């Protein structure tokens, strides 16, 4: 079972990186749930806490304008 978790945890992290946004936040929350998730997932998802590349402000501003008008 541990081998399966070790194999799939990086896949889950890659999917979260691709989906971004809310999925990143969910991954951050899950990364501290050592009582709920296997260690392989906690280790992979913990990189979402401080190892994410910054988003350019121009892109953030454009998204806010599209969303809020």
Backbone as a ProteinNet text record, in pm:
[ID]
protein_1_A
[PRIMARY]
XXXXXXXXXXXXXXXXXXXXXXXXXXXXXXXXXXXXXXXXXXXXXXXXXXXXXXXXXXXXXXXXXXXXX
[TERTIARY]
82.4	0	87.3	196.6	286.7	349.2	381.6	439.2	339.9	213.4	109.9	100.8	102.9	97.2	219.7	336.3	459.7	456.2	393.1	382.8	279.2	168.8	59.1	66.8	134.2	141.5	201.3	310.6	362.1	263.7	185.8	84.9	-23.1	-64.4	-164.9	-109.6	14.3	76.3	84.2	123.1	131.1	-5.5	-108.5	-243.6	-284.2	-252.1	-284.9	-210.6	-84.1	-7.8	-73.2	-122.9	-186.6	-320.5	-397.4	-531	-529	-431.3	-409.6	-530.8	-531	-642.6	-690.5	-818.3	-881.9	-815.8	-771.8	-708.5	-578	-507	-385.8	-421.2	-525.8	-568.4	-611.1	-684.4	-725.4	-602	-506.2	-382.4	-306.6	-306.7	-241.1	-308.8	-439.9	-513.2	-483.6	-488	-462.9	-320.4	-227.3	-86.7	-59	-148.1	-128.2	-214.2	-286.5	-375.2	-302.4	-203.5	-126.3	-210.2	-323.8	-412.9	-502.1	-510.5	-602.4	-532.7	-417.5	-351.1	-225.7	-194.3	-67	51.3	161.4	279.9	329.6	318.5	366.6	291.9	160.9	81.8	114.4	126.9	160.7	294.9	392.2	524.4	517.1	446.9	436	357	242.8	156.5	215	304.5	363.8	444.6	487.1	558.6	467.5	337.4	243.3	243.6	301.1	302.1	396.3	512.8	609.4	695.4	666.4	751.1	679.1	575.8	504.5	568.7	575.2	628.4	528.7	577.4	485.6	410.5	292	214.5	235.5	256.3	275.7	150.1	170.3	57	-30.9	29.1	-48.6	-155.5	-118.2	-213.8	-321.3	-282.8	-380.6	-479.7	-428.8	-516.1	-613.1	-563.9	-650.8	-760.1	-725.6	-825.5	-931	-889.6	-984.9	-1077.6	-1023.3	-1107.7	-1206.6	-1162.3	-1254.2	-1365.1	-1328.8	-1425.1	-1521.3	-1467.8	-1549.4	-1593.7	-1536.6	-1575.4	-1507.2
-119.5	0	126.5	122.6	238.3	266.5	161.2	180.2	250.2	214.9	279.4	428	460.1	600.2	676.4	615.7	680.4	706.2	618.6	633.7	740	745.3	833.5	973.8	991.5	1123.8	1228.8	1199.8	1299.5	1328.7	1231.5	1252.9	1348.8	1331.4	1421.2	1563.5	1576.9	1709.5	1772.6	1697.6	1750.5	1796.3	1720.6	1758	1889.3	1903.2	2026.6	2144.7	2126.2	2233.8	2273.7	2178.8	2209.2	2278.6	2240.1	2295.5	2431.7	2454.4	2582.8	2624.2	2749.5	2810.4	2735.4	2705.8	2639.1	2505.6	2435.4	2305.4	2320.1	2429.5	2455.8	2477.4	2553.4	2578.1	2448.5	2366.3	2237.2	2152.3	2151.9	2078	2129.1	2261.4	2318.9	2272.8	2271.8	2225.4	2078.2	1998.1	1854.8	1825.9	1913.5	1888.4	1888.9	1944	1946	1841.6	1762.6	1661.3	1528.1	1528	1406	1296.1	1334.1	1235.1	1167.1	1223.8	1173	1113.8	1166.5	1125.3	1043.7	952.2	879.6	976.6	939	1025.1	1067.7	982.2	1017.4	1138.2	1145.4	1258.4	1384.3	1370.9	1486	1544.1	1458.7	1505.4	1579.5	1524	1588.7	1718.4	1714.4	1831.5	1943	1910	2014.3	2113.8	2074.8	2169.7	2283.3	2263.9	2369.6	2482.3	2458	2558.8	2674.8	2645.4	2753.6	2740.7	2647.8	2627.8	2658	2737.9	2772.8	2894.9	2896.9	3016.5	3131.7	3254.5	3368.3	3389.3	3445.3	3479.5	3627.1	3662.9	3804.4	3885.5	4003.4	4086.8	4122.2	4141.7	4177.1	4070.9	3944.7	3836.8	3830.6	3855.5	3856.8	3970	4087.9	4203.5	4176.8	4119	4089.1	3990.5	3890.6	3792.7	3858	3945	4015.2	4100.9	4169.8	4253.7	4170.3	4055.5	3969	3916.3	3883.4	3823.6	3926.7	4040.5	4139.6	4256.3	4267.2	4372.8	4504.2
0	0	0	78.6	83.9	-52.8	-126.3	-259.9	-351.8	-339.9	-420.3	-385.2	-255.1	-212.7	-261.9	-252	-297.5	-447.9	-523	-668.2	-705.6	-632.2	-670.1	-611.4	-500.3	-438.2	-532.4	-603.1	-698.4	-812.1	-849.8	-954.5	-906.4	-782	-724.3	-718.6	-674.4	-667.5	-806.1	-906.1	-1042.8	-1091.9	-1060.6	-1100.3	-1033.4	-905.1	-833.5	-895.1	-930.1	-994.7	-1126.7	-1201.4	-1329.8	-1312.6	-1211.6	-1192	-1123	-1036.8	-968.1	-884.3	-843.7	-772.7	-650.3	-650	-537.1	-505.9	-607.3	-585	-506.9	-530.5	-453	-307.1	-282.1	-143.8	-75.9	-145	-88.1	-58.4	-149.2	-126.2	-5.3	14.7	131.7	260.6	259.8	378.6	404.3	299.7	315.9	360.8	325.9	359.5	509	586.3	732.1	802.7	726.5	785.1	799.7	886.4	908.9	971.9	1029.1	1089.1	985.5	866.3	764.4	641.8	607.2	483.3	510.8	420.4	431	420.2	480.8	486.8	348.9	249.3	114.6	59.3	83	35	113.7	244.8	328.3	284.3	259.4	217.4	83.7	-11.9	-143.6	-134.8	-68.2	-62.8	22.5	113	197.4	115	-4.8	-90.2	-135.6	-125.3	-161.3	-58.1	57.6	162.9	131.9	75.5	55.7	-69.8	-154.6	-272.3	-403.4	-397.9	-520.4	-585.3	-716.4	-782.1	-768.1	-757.6	-746.1	-876.7	-863.4	-982.9	-1012.3	-1137	-1170.7	-1137.3	-1080.2	-1040.3	-1159.1	-1274.4	-1394.2	-1422.5	-1411.8	-1434.8	-1328.3	-1204	-1094.5	-1115.4	-1147.8	-1169.8	-1285.1	-1393.2	-1507.4	-1468.9	-1390.1	-1346.2	-1258.1	-1167.8	-1080.8	-1165.1	-1262.6	-1349.5	-1429.8	-1480.2	-1555.3	-1465.5	-1343.4	-1252	-1194.5	-1152.9	-1082.8	-1169.8	-1287	-1378.8	-1357
[MASK]
+++++++++++++++++++++++++++++++++++++++++++++++++++++++++++++++++++++

